[in-house]
Coordinates of C-alpha atoms (C1' of nucleotides) in Angstrom, one line a residue:
Chain A
M580 CA 41.5 -87.4 -31.4
G581 CA 43.6 -88.8 -34.2
D582 CA 45.7 -91.8 -33.4
L583 CA 47.6 -91.4 -36.8
T584 CA 51.2 -91.7 -35.5
P585 CA 52.9 -93.9 -38.0
E586 CA 54.5 -96.6 -35.4
P587 CA 56.4 -95.4 -32.4
G588 CA 60.0 -96.4 -32.3
T589 CA 60.3 -97.1 -36.0
P590 CA 62.2 -94.0 -37.3
E591 CA 61.3 -92.8 -40.8
P592 CA 64.1 -93.7 -43.6
G593 CA 64.8 -89.9 -43.9
D594 CA 65.6 -89.5 -40.3
Q595 CA 68.9 -87.9 -39.6
P596 CA 70.5 -88.7 -36.5
G597 CA 70.0 -85.2 -35.1
D598 CA 66.7 -84.8 -36.3
H599 CA 64.6 -82.3 -34.4
S600 CA 61.2 -83.9 -34.7
V601 CA 59.6 -84.7 -31.3
D602 CA 57.1 -87.3 -30.8
H603 CA 54.5 -85.9 -28.9
S604 CA 51.9 -88.6 -29.4
G605 CA 50.4 -89.7 -25.8
D606 CA 49.6 -93.3 -26.8
Q607 CA 51.6 -96.1 -25.4
P608 CA 53.9 -98.0 -27.7
E609 CA 53.8 -101.6 -27.9
R610 CA 57.1 -102.2 -26.6
P611 CA 58.0 -100.3 -23.4
P612 CA 60.0 -97.2 -23.8
S613 CA 63.7 -97.6 -23.6
R614 CA 66.0 -95.9 -21.1
R615 CA 67.0 -93.4 -23.7
E616 CA 63.4 -92.7 -24.7
R617 CA 62.3 -92.1 -21.0
A618 CA 65.2 -89.8 -20.4
R619 CA 64.4 -88.0 -23.7
A620 CA 60.9 -87.5 -22.6
A621 CA 62.0 -86.2 -19.2
T622 CA 64.2 -83.8 -20.7
I623 CA 61.4 -82.3 -23.0
E624 CA 59.4 -82.1 -20.0
E625 CA 62.2 -80.4 -18.0
I626 CA 62.6 -78.0 -21.0
K627 CA 59.0 -76.9 -21.1
Q628 CA 58.7 -76.6 -17.2
T629 CA 61.9 -74.3 -17.3
A630 CA 60.3 -72.3 -20.0
L631 CA 57.0 -71.8 -18.0
G632 CA 59.1 -71.1 -14.9
L633 CA 60.8 -68.3 -16.9
M634 CA 57.7 -67.0 -18.2
R635 CA 56.2 -66.8 -14.9
E636 CA 59.0 -65.3 -13.3
H637 CA 59.1 -62.4 -15.8
G638 CA 55.5 -62.3 -16.3
T639 CA 55.4 -62.4 -20.1
T640 CA 55.0 -65.0 -22.7
D641 CA 58.5 -64.6 -23.7
F642 CA 61.8 -66.6 -22.7
R643 CA 65.3 -67.0 -23.8
F644 CA 66.8 -70.4 -24.9
S645 CA 70.2 -69.5 -23.2
D646 CA 68.3 -69.0 -19.8
I647 CA 66.4 -72.3 -20.0
A648 CA 69.9 -73.9 -20.8
R649 CA 71.5 -72.2 -18.0
L650 CA 68.9 -73.2 -15.3
M651 CA 69.1 -77.0 -16.6
G652 CA 72.9 -77.0 -16.3
M653 CA 73.3 -77.0 -20.1
T654 CA 74.4 -75.0 -23.0
A655 CA 72.1 -73.3 -25.4
P656 CA 72.8 -75.4 -28.6
A657 CA 71.8 -78.7 -26.7
L658 CA 68.1 -77.6 -26.6
Y659 CA 68.1 -77.8 -30.3
R660 CA 68.1 -81.6 -30.2
Y661 CA 64.9 -81.4 -28.6
F662 CA 63.0 -78.6 -30.4
A663 CA 63.9 -77.4 -33.6
D664 CA 63.6 -73.8 -32.7
R665 CA 61.7 -71.3 -30.5
D666 CA 58.6 -71.8 -32.3
E667 CA 58.3 -75.6 -32.0
L668 CA 58.7 -75.0 -28.2
L669 CA 56.1 -72.4 -28.1
T670 CA 53.8 -74.5 -30.1
A671 CA 54.3 -77.5 -27.4
L672 CA 53.8 -75.0 -24.7
I673 CA 50.4 -73.8 -26.3
V674 CA 49.0 -77.3 -27.0
D675 CA 49.9 -78.2 -23.3
A676 CA 48.3 -74.9 -22.1
Y677 CA 45.0 -75.7 -24.0
D678 CA 45.1 -79.3 -22.8
D679 CA 45.4 -78.1 -19.2
L680 CA 42.8 -75.6 -19.2
G681 CA 40.4 -77.8 -21.0
R682 CA 41.2 -80.4 -18.3
A683 CA 40.8 -78.1 -15.5
V684 CA 37.4 -76.8 -17.0
A685 CA 36.2 -80.5 -17.4
D686 CA 37.4 -81.6 -13.8
A687 CA 35.5 -78.7 -12.3
R688 CA 32.5 -79.3 -14.3
D689 CA 32.1 -82.9 -13.8
Q690 CA 32.3 -82.6 -10.0
V691 CA 28.8 -81.2 -10.4
P692 CA 26.0 -83.6 -11.2
L693 CA 24.7 -83.5 -14.8
D694 CA 21.2 -82.5 -13.8
D695 CA 22.5 -79.3 -12.2
P696 CA 23.7 -77.3 -15.4
G697 CA 23.6 -74.0 -13.7
G698 CA 26.0 -75.4 -11.1
R699 CA 28.1 -77.0 -13.8
F700 CA 28.5 -73.8 -15.7
T701 CA 29.4 -71.8 -12.4
A702 CA 32.0 -74.3 -11.7
V703 CA 33.3 -74.0 -15.4
A704 CA 33.6 -70.4 -14.9
H705 CA 35.3 -70.4 -11.5
S706 CA 37.8 -72.8 -12.7
Y707 CA 38.4 -70.9 -16.0
R708 CA 39.3 -67.8 -13.9
R709 CA 41.1 -69.6 -11.3
W710 CA 43.3 -71.2 -14.0
A711 CA 43.7 -67.8 -15.7
R712 CA 44.8 -66.1 -12.4
E713 CA 47.1 -68.8 -11.4
E714 CA 48.8 -69.0 -15.0
P715 CA 48.2 -65.6 -16.7
E716 CA 51.2 -66.2 -18.9
R717 CA 49.7 -69.3 -20.3
F718 CA 46.5 -67.8 -20.5
A719 CA 47.9 -65.1 -22.6
L720 CA 49.8 -67.5 -24.6
I721 CA 46.7 -69.2 -25.7
L722 CA 44.1 -66.5 -25.6
G723 CA 45.9 -63.3 -26.2
L724 CA 47.9 -61.8 -28.9
P725 CA 50.3 -64.3 -30.5
V726 CA 53.9 -64.0 -29.0
P727 CA 56.2 -61.8 -30.8
G728 CA 57.9 -63.5 -33.7
Y729 CA 55.9 -66.8 -33.3
H730 CA 54.5 -68.3 -36.4
A731 CA 51.9 -71.0 -35.7
P732 CA 52.2 -74.0 -37.9
E733 CA 49.3 -74.0 -40.5
E734 CA 46.3 -76.1 -39.8
G735 CA 48.4 -77.4 -36.9
P736 CA 48.2 -79.0 -33.5
T737 CA 47.3 -75.7 -31.7
T738 CA 44.2 -75.3 -33.6
E739 CA 43.3 -79.0 -32.6
A740 CA 44.0 -78.1 -29.0
A741 CA 41.9 -75.1 -29.1
R742 CA 39.1 -77.2 -30.5
R743 CA 39.4 -79.8 -27.7
A744 CA 39.5 -77.2 -25.0
M745 CA 36.4 -75.1 -26.2
A746 CA 34.5 -78.5 -26.6
Q747 CA 34.6 -78.8 -22.8
L748 CA 32.5 -75.7 -22.7
K749 CA 30.2 -76.6 -25.4
S750 CA 29.5 -80.1 -23.9
L751 CA 28.0 -78.7 -20.8
F752 CA 25.4 -76.8 -23.0
Y753 CA 25.0 -79.9 -25.2
E754 CA 24.0 -82.1 -22.2
A755 CA 21.8 -79.3 -20.8
S756 CA 20.2 -79.1 -24.1
Q757 CA 19.8 -82.7 -24.5
A758 CA 18.2 -83.0 -21.0
G759 CA 15.8 -80.4 -22.0
V760 CA 16.5 -78.4 -18.8
L761 CA 17.5 -75.3 -20.6
R762 CA 14.9 -72.5 -20.5
P763 CA 14.8 -70.3 -23.7
P764 CA 17.7 -67.7 -23.2
M765 CA 16.6 -64.1 -22.9
L766 CA 18.9 -63.1 -25.6
S767 CA 17.4 -61.6 -28.6
D768 CA 17.7 -62.7 -32.4
D769 CA 15.8 -61.3 -35.3
G770 CA 16.6 -64.7 -37.1
T771 CA 20.2 -63.5 -38.2
I772 CA 21.9 -65.7 -35.9
A773 CA 19.6 -68.8 -36.2
G774 CA 20.0 -68.6 -40.2
L775 CA 23.6 -68.3 -40.1
L776 CA 24.1 -71.1 -37.5
A777 CA 21.8 -73.5 -39.8
E778 CA 24.6 -73.0 -42.6
H779 CA 27.2 -73.6 -39.9
H780 CA 25.6 -77.0 -39.1
A781 CA 25.1 -77.7 -42.7
G782 CA 28.9 -77.7 -43.1
K783 CA 29.4 -74.5 -44.5
M784 CA 31.4 -73.0 -41.7
E785 CA 34.1 -74.7 -39.9
S786 CA 33.7 -74.3 -36.3
P787 CA 36.5 -74.9 -33.9
I788 CA 34.0 -76.2 -31.4
D789 CA 33.8 -79.9 -31.4
G790 CA 31.0 -82.4 -30.9
P791 CA 27.5 -82.7 -31.9
P792 CA 25.4 -79.4 -32.8
V793 CA 23.3 -77.4 -30.4
P794 CA 20.1 -75.4 -31.2
P795 CA 20.9 -71.9 -32.5
E796 CA 19.8 -70.2 -29.3
T797 CA 21.8 -72.4 -27.2
F798 CA 24.9 -71.6 -29.3
Q799 CA 24.3 -68.0 -28.9
A800 CA 23.7 -68.5 -25.0
M801 CA 27.0 -70.3 -24.9
L802 CA 29.2 -67.7 -26.6
H803 CA 27.4 -65.1 -24.3
C804 CA 28.6 -67.1 -21.3
W805 CA 32.1 -67.5 -22.8
A806 CA 32.5 -63.7 -23.6
S807 CA 31.3 -62.6 -20.4
M808 CA 33.5 -64.9 -18.2
H809 CA 36.4 -64.3 -20.5
G810 CA 36.2 -60.7 -20.2
F811 CA 36.3 -60.5 -16.5
T812 CA 38.8 -63.1 -16.4
S813 CA 41.4 -61.4 -18.8
L814 CA 41.0 -58.2 -17.1
D815 CA 41.5 -60.0 -13.6
A816 CA 44.5 -62.1 -14.9
Y817 CA 46.4 -59.2 -16.5
G818 CA 46.0 -57.2 -13.4
H819 CA 43.5 -54.6 -14.5
L820 CA 41.3 -55.0 -11.7
D821 CA 44.1 -55.0 -9.0
W822 CA 42.7 -52.0 -7.4
M823 CA 39.9 -54.1 -6.0
P824 CA 40.5 -56.1 -2.8
D825 CA 40.1 -59.9 -3.6
V826 CA 36.5 -60.5 -2.0
L827 CA 35.3 -57.6 -4.0
R828 CA 36.4 -59.0 -7.2
D829 CA 35.2 -62.4 -6.2
A830 CA 32.0 -61.2 -5.4
V831 CA 31.4 -59.1 -8.4
F832 CA 32.7 -62.0 -10.5
E833 CA 30.2 -64.3 -8.9
S834 CA 27.2 -62.2 -9.3
S835 CA 28.1 -61.4 -13.1
I836 CA 28.4 -65.2 -13.6
R837 CA 25.0 -66.0 -12.1
M838 CA 23.5 -63.3 -14.0
V839 CA 24.7 -64.4 -17.2
A840 CA 24.0 -68.0 -16.5
K841 CA 20.1 -66.9 -15.9
V842 CA 20.3 -64.9 -19.2
A843 CA 21.6 -67.9 -21.0
G844 CA 18.5 -69.9 -19.8
L845 CA 20.6 -72.1 -17.5
P846 CA 18.4 -73.2 -14.3
E847 CA 19.4 -71.7 -10.9
P848 CA 22.6 -73.6 -9.5
R849 CA 21.4 -76.0 -6.9
P850 CA 23.1 -75.1 -3.5
R851 CA 25.8 -77.2 -2.8
D852 CA 28.1 -78.1 0.2
G853 CA 32.0 -76.9 0.3
Chain B
M664 CA 45.4 -33.7 -16.4
G665 CA 48.2 -32.1 -14.4
D666 CA 49.8 -29.0 -16.0
L667 CA 52.9 -29.5 -13.9
T668 CA 55.3 -28.9 -16.6
P669 CA 58.3 -26.7 -15.2
E670 CA 58.5 -24.4 -18.3
P671 CA 58.8 -25.4 -21.7
G672 CA 61.8 -24.6 -23.4
T673 CA 63.7 -23.9 -20.1
P674 CA 66.1 -26.8 -19.8
E675 CA 66.9 -27.9 -16.2
P676 CA 70.4 -27.1 -15.0
G677 CA 71.2 -30.7 -15.0
D678 CA 70.3 -31.3 -18.7
Q679 CA 72.8 -32.9 -20.8
P680 CA 73.1 -31.9 -24.4
G681 CA 71.7 -35.2 -25.6
D682 CA 69.4 -35.8 -22.6
H683 CA 66.6 -38.2 -23.6
S684 CA 63.8 -36.6 -21.7
V685 CA 60.9 -35.9 -24.0
D686 CA 58.4 -33.2 -23.2
H687 CA 55.0 -34.8 -23.8
S688 CA 53.0 -32.0 -22.4
G689 CA 50.2 -30.9 -24.7
D690 CA 49.8 -27.3 -23.6
Q691 CA 50.8 -24.5 -25.7
P692 CA 54.0 -22.6 -24.5
E693 CA 53.6 -18.8 -24.3
R694 CA 56.3 -18.7 -27.2
P695 CA 55.4 -20.5 -30.3
P696 CA 57.5 -23.6 -30.9
S697 CA 60.8 -23.0 -32.8
R698 CA 61.6 -24.7 -36.1
R699 CA 63.8 -27.1 -34.0
E700 CA 61.0 -27.8 -31.4
R701 CA 58.6 -28.4 -34.3
A702 CA 61.0 -30.8 -36.3
R703 CA 61.5 -32.9 -32.9
A704 CA 57.9 -33.2 -32.2
A705 CA 57.4 -34.5 -35.9
T706 CA 60.3 -36.6 -35.4
I707 CA 58.8 -38.1 -32.2
E708 CA 55.5 -38.6 -33.9
E709 CA 57.1 -40.3 -36.8
I710 CA 59.0 -42.8 -34.6
K711 CA 55.8 -43.6 -33.0
Q712 CA 54.0 -44.0 -36.1
T713 CA 56.6 -46.1 -37.6
A714 CA 56.6 -48.4 -34.5
L715 CA 52.8 -48.6 -34.8
G716 CA 53.1 -49.7 -38.6
L717 CA 55.7 -52.5 -37.7
M718 CA 53.4 -53.7 -34.9
R719 CA 50.5 -53.7 -37.3
E720 CA 52.7 -55.5 -40.0
H721 CA 53.8 -58.3 -37.8
G722 CA 50.6 -58.6 -35.6
T723 CA 52.6 -58.5 -32.3
T724 CA 53.3 -55.6 -29.5
D725 CA 56.9 -55.9 -30.4
F726 CA 59.3 -54.2 -32.7
R727 CA 62.8 -53.4 -33.4
F728 CA 64.4 -50.1 -32.9
S729 CA 66.7 -51.1 -36.0
D730 CA 63.6 -51.7 -38.3
I731 CA 62.1 -48.3 -37.2
A732 CA 65.3 -46.5 -38.0
R733 CA 65.7 -48.2 -41.4
L734 CA 62.1 -47.4 -42.3
M735 CA 62.8 -43.5 -41.4
G736 CA 66.0 -43.7 -43.3
M737 CA 68.0 -43.2 -40.1
T738 CA 70.6 -45.3 -38.1
A739 CA 69.3 -46.9 -35.0
P740 CA 71.4 -45.0 -32.4
A741 CA 69.8 -41.8 -33.8
L742 CA 66.5 -42.9 -32.1
Y743 CA 68.0 -42.7 -28.7
R744 CA 68.1 -39.1 -29.0
Y745 CA 64.1 -39.3 -28.5
F746 CA 63.6 -42.2 -26.5
A747 CA 65.9 -43.3 -23.7
D748 CA 65.3 -46.8 -24.5
R749 CA 62.5 -49.2 -25.7
D750 CA 60.5 -48.9 -22.6
E751 CA 60.3 -45.1 -23.0
L752 CA 58.8 -45.5 -26.5
L753 CA 56.6 -48.2 -25.3
T754 CA 55.3 -46.1 -22.4
A755 CA 54.5 -43.2 -25.0
L756 CA 52.6 -45.8 -27.2
I757 CA 50.6 -47.1 -24.3
V758 CA 49.8 -43.7 -23.1
D759 CA 48.8 -42.7 -26.8
A760 CA 46.6 -45.8 -27.0
Y761 CA 44.8 -45.4 -23.8
D762 CA 44.0 -41.6 -24.7
D763 CA 42.9 -42.8 -28.3
L764 CA 40.6 -45.6 -27.2
G765 CA 39.3 -43.1 -24.5
R766 CA 38.7 -40.5 -27.2
A767 CA 37.0 -43.1 -29.5
V768 CA 34.6 -44.3 -26.9
A769 CA 33.8 -40.7 -25.6
D770 CA 33.2 -39.7 -29.3
A771 CA 30.8 -42.5 -30.1
R772 CA 29.1 -42.0 -26.6
D773 CA 28.5 -38.3 -27.1
Q774 CA 26.9 -38.6 -30.4
V775 CA 24.0 -40.1 -28.7
P776 CA 21.7 -37.8 -26.6
L777 CA 22.2 -37.7 -22.7
D778 CA 18.7 -39.0 -22.0
D779 CA 19.3 -42.3 -24.0
P780 CA 21.9 -44.0 -21.6
G781 CA 20.9 -47.2 -23.3
G782 CA 21.9 -46.0 -26.7
R783 CA 25.1 -44.3 -25.3
F784 CA 26.1 -47.5 -24.0
T785 CA 25.5 -49.6 -27.1
A786 CA 27.6 -46.7 -28.9
V787 CA 30.2 -47.0 -26.6
A788 CA 30.3 -51.0 -26.7
H789 CA 30.5 -50.7 -30.5
S790 CA 33.3 -48.3 -30.6
Y791 CA 35.3 -50.3 -28.1
R792 CA 35.0 -53.3 -30.1
R793 CA 35.6 -51.5 -33.5
W794 CA 38.7 -49.8 -32.1
A795 CA 40.0 -53.2 -30.9
R796 CA 39.4 -55.0 -34.1
E797 CA 41.2 -52.1 -36.0
E798 CA 44.1 -51.9 -33.5
P799 CA 44.4 -55.2 -31.9
E800 CA 48.1 -54.7 -31.2
R801 CA 47.4 -51.4 -29.4
F802 CA 44.5 -53.1 -27.6
A803 CA 46.9 -55.9 -26.5
L804 CA 49.3 -53.3 -25.6
I805 CA 47.0 -51.7 -23.1
L806 CA 44.9 -54.5 -22.0
G807 CA 46.9 -57.7 -22.6
L808 CA 49.7 -59.1 -20.7
P809 CA 52.7 -56.6 -20.6
V810 CA 55.3 -56.7 -23.6
P811 CA 58.1 -59.0 -23.0
G812 CA 61.1 -57.2 -21.3
Y813 CA 58.8 -54.0 -20.7
H814 CA 58.8 -52.2 -17.1
A815 CA 56.3 -49.7 -16.7
P816 CA 57.4 -46.7 -14.9
E817 CA 56.1 -46.7 -11.2
E818 CA 52.9 -44.9 -10.5
G819 CA 53.6 -43.4 -14.0
P820 CA 51.7 -41.9 -16.9
T821 CA 50.3 -45.1 -18.0
T822 CA 48.3 -45.6 -14.8
E823 CA 47.0 -42.1 -15.3
A824 CA 46.2 -42.5 -19.0
A825 CA 44.3 -45.7 -17.9
R826 CA 42.5 -43.8 -15.3
R827 CA 41.5 -41.2 -18.0
A828 CA 40.2 -43.7 -20.5
M829 CA 38.1 -45.8 -18.0
A830 CA 36.6 -42.7 -16.8
Q831 CA 34.7 -42.3 -20.1
L832 CA 32.7 -45.6 -19.3
K833 CA 31.9 -44.5 -15.8
S834 CA 30.8 -40.9 -16.7
L835 CA 27.9 -42.8 -18.9
F836 CA 26.8 -44.4 -15.9
Y837 CA 27.4 -41.5 -13.6
E838 CA 25.1 -39.3 -15.9
A839 CA 22.4 -42.0 -16.2
S840 CA 22.5 -42.4 -12.5
Q841 CA 22.3 -38.8 -11.7
A842 CA 19.5 -38.4 -14.4
G843 CA 17.6 -41.2 -12.4
V844 CA 16.7 -43.0 -15.4
L845 CA 18.8 -46.3 -14.3
R846 CA 16.4 -49.1 -13.3
P847 CA 17.7 -51.4 -10.5
P848 CA 20.1 -53.8 -12.1
M849 CA 19.2 -57.4 -12.2
L850 CA 22.6 -58.4 -10.7
S851 CA 22.4 -60.0 -7.2
D852 CA 24.4 -58.6 -4.1
D853 CA 24.2 -60.0 -0.6
G854 CA 25.6 -56.9 0.9
T855 CA 29.5 -57.7 0.2
I856 CA 29.8 -55.7 -2.6
A857 CA 27.9 -52.6 -1.4
G858 CA 29.9 -52.5 1.8
L859 CA 33.2 -52.9 0.1
L860 CA 32.4 -50.1 -2.0
A861 CA 31.2 -47.9 0.8
E862 CA 34.8 -48.3 1.9
H863 CA 36.2 -47.6 -1.5
H864 CA 34.3 -44.4 -1.7
A865 CA 35.5 -43.5 1.8
G866 CA 39.0 -43.5 0.2
K867 CA 40.2 -46.7 1.7
M868 CA 40.5 -48.2 -1.7
E869 CA 42.3 -46.4 -4.7
S870 CA 40.2 -47.2 -7.7
P871 CA 41.7 -46.1 -11.1
I872 CA 38.4 -44.8 -12.3
D873 CA 38.1 -40.9 -12.2
G874 CA 35.4 -38.8 -11.5
P875 CA 32.5 -38.8 -8.8
P876 CA 31.3 -41.8 -7.1
V877 CA 28.3 -43.9 -8.3
P878 CA 26.1 -46.0 -6.2
P879 CA 27.4 -49.6 -5.4
E880 CA 24.9 -51.1 -7.7
T881 CA 25.7 -48.8 -10.5
F882 CA 29.1 -49.7 -10.1
Q883 CA 28.9 -53.4 -10.2
A884 CA 26.6 -52.9 -13.3
M885 CA 29.3 -50.8 -15.0
L886 CA 31.7 -53.7 -14.2
H887 CA 29.6 -56.2 -15.7
C888 CA 29.1 -54.1 -18.8
W889 CA 32.6 -53.6 -19.1
A890 CA 33.9 -57.2 -18.6
S891 CA 31.1 -58.5 -20.9
M892 CA 32.0 -56.2 -23.8
H893 CA 35.7 -56.8 -23.3
G894 CA 35.4 -60.4 -23.2
F895 CA 33.8 -60.5 -26.8
T896 CA 36.0 -57.8 -28.0
S897 CA 39.2 -59.4 -26.9
L898 CA 38.3 -62.8 -28.3
D899 CA 37.3 -61.2 -31.5
A900 CA 40.3 -58.7 -31.8
Y901 CA 42.7 -61.6 -31.4
G902 CA 41.0 -63.8 -33.9
H903 CA 39.7 -66.5 -31.7
L904 CA 36.1 -66.1 -33.2
D905 CA 37.3 -65.9 -36.8
W906 CA 35.5 -69.1 -37.6
M907 CA 32.3 -67.1 -37.7
P908 CA 31.3 -65.0 -40.5
D909 CA 31.5 -61.3 -40.0
V910 CA 27.7 -60.9 -40.0
L911 CA 27.2 -63.6 -37.4
R912 CA 29.9 -62.0 -35.2
D913 CA 28.2 -58.7 -35.3
A914 CA 24.7 -60.1 -34.6
V915 CA 25.9 -62.1 -31.7
F916 CA 27.7 -59.2 -30.3
E917 CA 24.9 -57.0 -30.8
S918 CA 22.5 -59.4 -28.9
S919 CA 24.8 -59.7 -26.1
I920 CA 25.5 -56.3 -25.6
R921 CA 21.7 -55.4 -25.5
M922 CA 21.1 -58.2 -23.1
V923 CA 24.0 -57.0 -20.9
A924 CA 22.7 -53.3 -20.9
K925 CA 19.2 -54.4 -19.8
V926 CA 20.7 -56.4 -17.0
A927 CA 22.7 -53.4 -15.9
G928 CA 19.5 -51.5 -15.6
L929 CA 19.8 -49.3 -18.6
P930 CA 16.8 -48.5 -20.5
E931 CA 16.2 -50.0 -23.9
P932 CA 18.1 -47.9 -26.4
R933 CA 15.9 -45.4 -28.3
P934 CA 15.9 -46.2 -32.1
R935 CA 18.2 -44.1 -34.0
D936 CA 18.7 -43.3 -37.8
G937 CA 21.8 -44.4 -39.3
Chain C
dT131 C1' 79.7 -14.5 -36.2
dA132 C1' 81.3 -17.3 -32.5
dG133 C1' 79.9 -20.7 -29.2
dA134 C1' 76.6 -23.7 -27.2
dA135 C1' 72.9 -26.8 -28.2
dC136 C1' 71.2 -30.2 -31.0
dT137 C1' 71.0 -34.4 -34.2
dG138 C1' 72.9 -37.3 -36.7
dT139 C1' 77.0 -40.6 -37.9
dT140 C1' 80.4 -44.5 -37.3
dA141 C1' 82.7 -47.6 -34.1
dT142 C1' 82.2 -50.7 -30.3
dG143 C1' 80.6 -54.3 -26.8
dC144 C1' 77.4 -57.4 -25.0
dT145 C1' 73.6 -60.6 -25.6
dT146 C1' 70.6 -63.6 -28.2
dC147 C1' 69.2 -67.3 -31.8
dA148 C1' 70.9 -70.6 -34.8
dT149 C1' 74.1 -73.7 -37.3
dA150 C1' 78.5 -76.5 -37.9
dA151 C1' 82.1 -79.4 -36.4
dC152 C1' 83.4 -82.1 -33.2
dA153 C1' 83.5 -85.4 -28.8
dA154 C1' 81.9 -88.3 -25.4
dA155 C1' 78.1 -91.6 -23.7
dC156 C1' 75.2 -95.1 -25.0
dA157 C1' 72.9 -99.2 -27.3
dC158 C1' 73.2 -103.5 -29.3
dG159 C1' 74.5 -107.3 -32.5
dA160 C1' 78.3 -110.2 -33.9
Chain D
dT21 C1' 83.7 -108.4 -25.1
dC22 C1' 84.3 -105.6 -28.7
dG23 C1' 83.0 -102.3 -32.5
dT24 C1' 80.0 -99.4 -34.8
dG25 C1' 76.2 -96.4 -35.3
dT26 C1' 73.1 -93.4 -32.6
dT27 C1' 72.1 -90.2 -29.5
dT28 C1' 73.5 -86.1 -26.8
dG29 C1' 76.3 -82.7 -25.5
dT30 C1' 80.1 -79.7 -26.3
dT31 C1' 82.8 -75.4 -28.1
dA32 C1' 83.4 -72.4 -32.1
dT33 C1' 81.2 -69.4 -35.2
dG34 C1' 78.2 -66.1 -37.6
dA35 C1' 74.3 -62.8 -38.0
dA36 C1' 71.4 -59.4 -35.8
dG37 C1' 69.6 -56.7 -31.9
dC38 C1' 69.9 -53.2 -27.8
dA39 C1' 72.8 -49.7 -26.1
dT40 C1' 76.7 -46.5 -25.3
dA41 C1' 80.8 -43.7 -26.8
dA42 C1' 82.9 -40.8 -29.4
dC43 C1' 82.7 -37.9 -33.1
dA44 C1' 81.1 -34.4 -37.0
dG45 C1' 77.7 -31.4 -39.3
dT46 C1' 74.0 -28.3 -38.5
dT47 C1' 71.0 -25.0 -36.2
dC48 C1' 70.0 -21.8 -32.8
dT49 C1' 71.0 -17.7 -30.3
dA50 C1' 73.7 -14.4 -27.8

DNA sequence: TAGAACTGTTATGCTTCATAACAAACACGA
DNA sequence: TCGTGTTTGTTATGAAGCATAACAGTTCTA
């Protein structure tokens, strides 16, 4: 992740006083943040949290600047000191959501030992679904149709964030592949996929999935896993399976996931306590 | 589909002249539609098509009344003669989308003989994906997060439309199940799913899926198929797989679908010309 | 052909996004 | 401590959208 920030705290010559640009870099500056800098960061965080609260309240990916301001006890124009416009706030929320989902998935995965890739995938799938069910609006924000009126910055931070998040799933398969514990997936390929992926790894195709390459059949298996768990998850998160009782949904998801893992060549998950 | 309309052309006593209620029933009235009735139907259709055009143009599920009116050479308030508000128009679009998707899926399915359920499912999956790729906004409209600000009518026509659409997938499995050509699915179940589905068929659970009941394991298999094809499809339709060349996406989808069908107990699709 | 019904218009009010102009609080060096 | 420039808030203002009201022309029908 690129540490390319010019020098925190050293404003560019062209910076106007009320400039909208926000420093989202997470690396610590040499000088401790000033009182004002901390206040600013806290306000930015509060704006984002308030926006998320509104999204959750209304069950959409939409929000009104005026509502955010009202809930924060401010007037709407004050928010423009922190975000240039709605799009900039949305971009920040999207990046956060990708990072948060990626972290949730990575945490769940890493609580299962490396030598149990079946269990690691099951953990990933469950955390993916749990995250989406808890935060359907943020899930829609990153993996649904773009929000009305939103125009993503070109080649921007959202793409990078997506790359990072998806890398968490890939690394699972990469490690399993490296460890040699993957059986050949049951998925068919007449050679098309392998051939195209060869080009991909030769750099002709720009994959948003970070990290070292995996064998074609592993890549195919990974996509199969992602698509399956994503399908159930998004139907579930958006309420299209609400006619099933929770226990039934859980059971169907569990059985589907285990089957998908088996098809993908992942070994049976080792029984775990908990 | 309920033919419960009071009597077309016979306005209720309470009907104000400018009443917004729209007759969406498709059954032919005894008296042929008058010049005005045809004009009205045509205008309603044009409004919906214009709204869809705007959604496609902007790549969202949103639209502006004023834009629709402008494109139609009208003023915005005129639209309220046809739809009470944005929600009513959205409801009509959602119902249309469900019906259209259901029809596309049914058409594709019925072009494959009844005794080739594997081929029928493959056809369904491909048409599902094709429809979603051609109409990502309508796909999001019905299977994504609700549109900002939209409040669906309670127990309303959208639920009914969803039921009808999903019944198309179910009937495939029902027919295969009846014909006895389904092998036992490879999906696991410790009894939870079968037990809960027994309650379901006893009427304790209200499934949105129309038609006669299918055996528990078939139901589970159907959901597995739906979730998998939906996952790939929605990732694809929303552009999250755009980094893959088309041929690769097609190949991966094809192999995933065939695998899912096999897991679900559907026989290998019979080779077809075309 | 006269009245009712229908379909369009302009005028209006409310709300939102966004900018401009201005005022208070703060940081910090002389 | 004071004074100056920065930061962060305010009110005022404008453009655009949803929705309703009041009104006018057109079409149907008795």
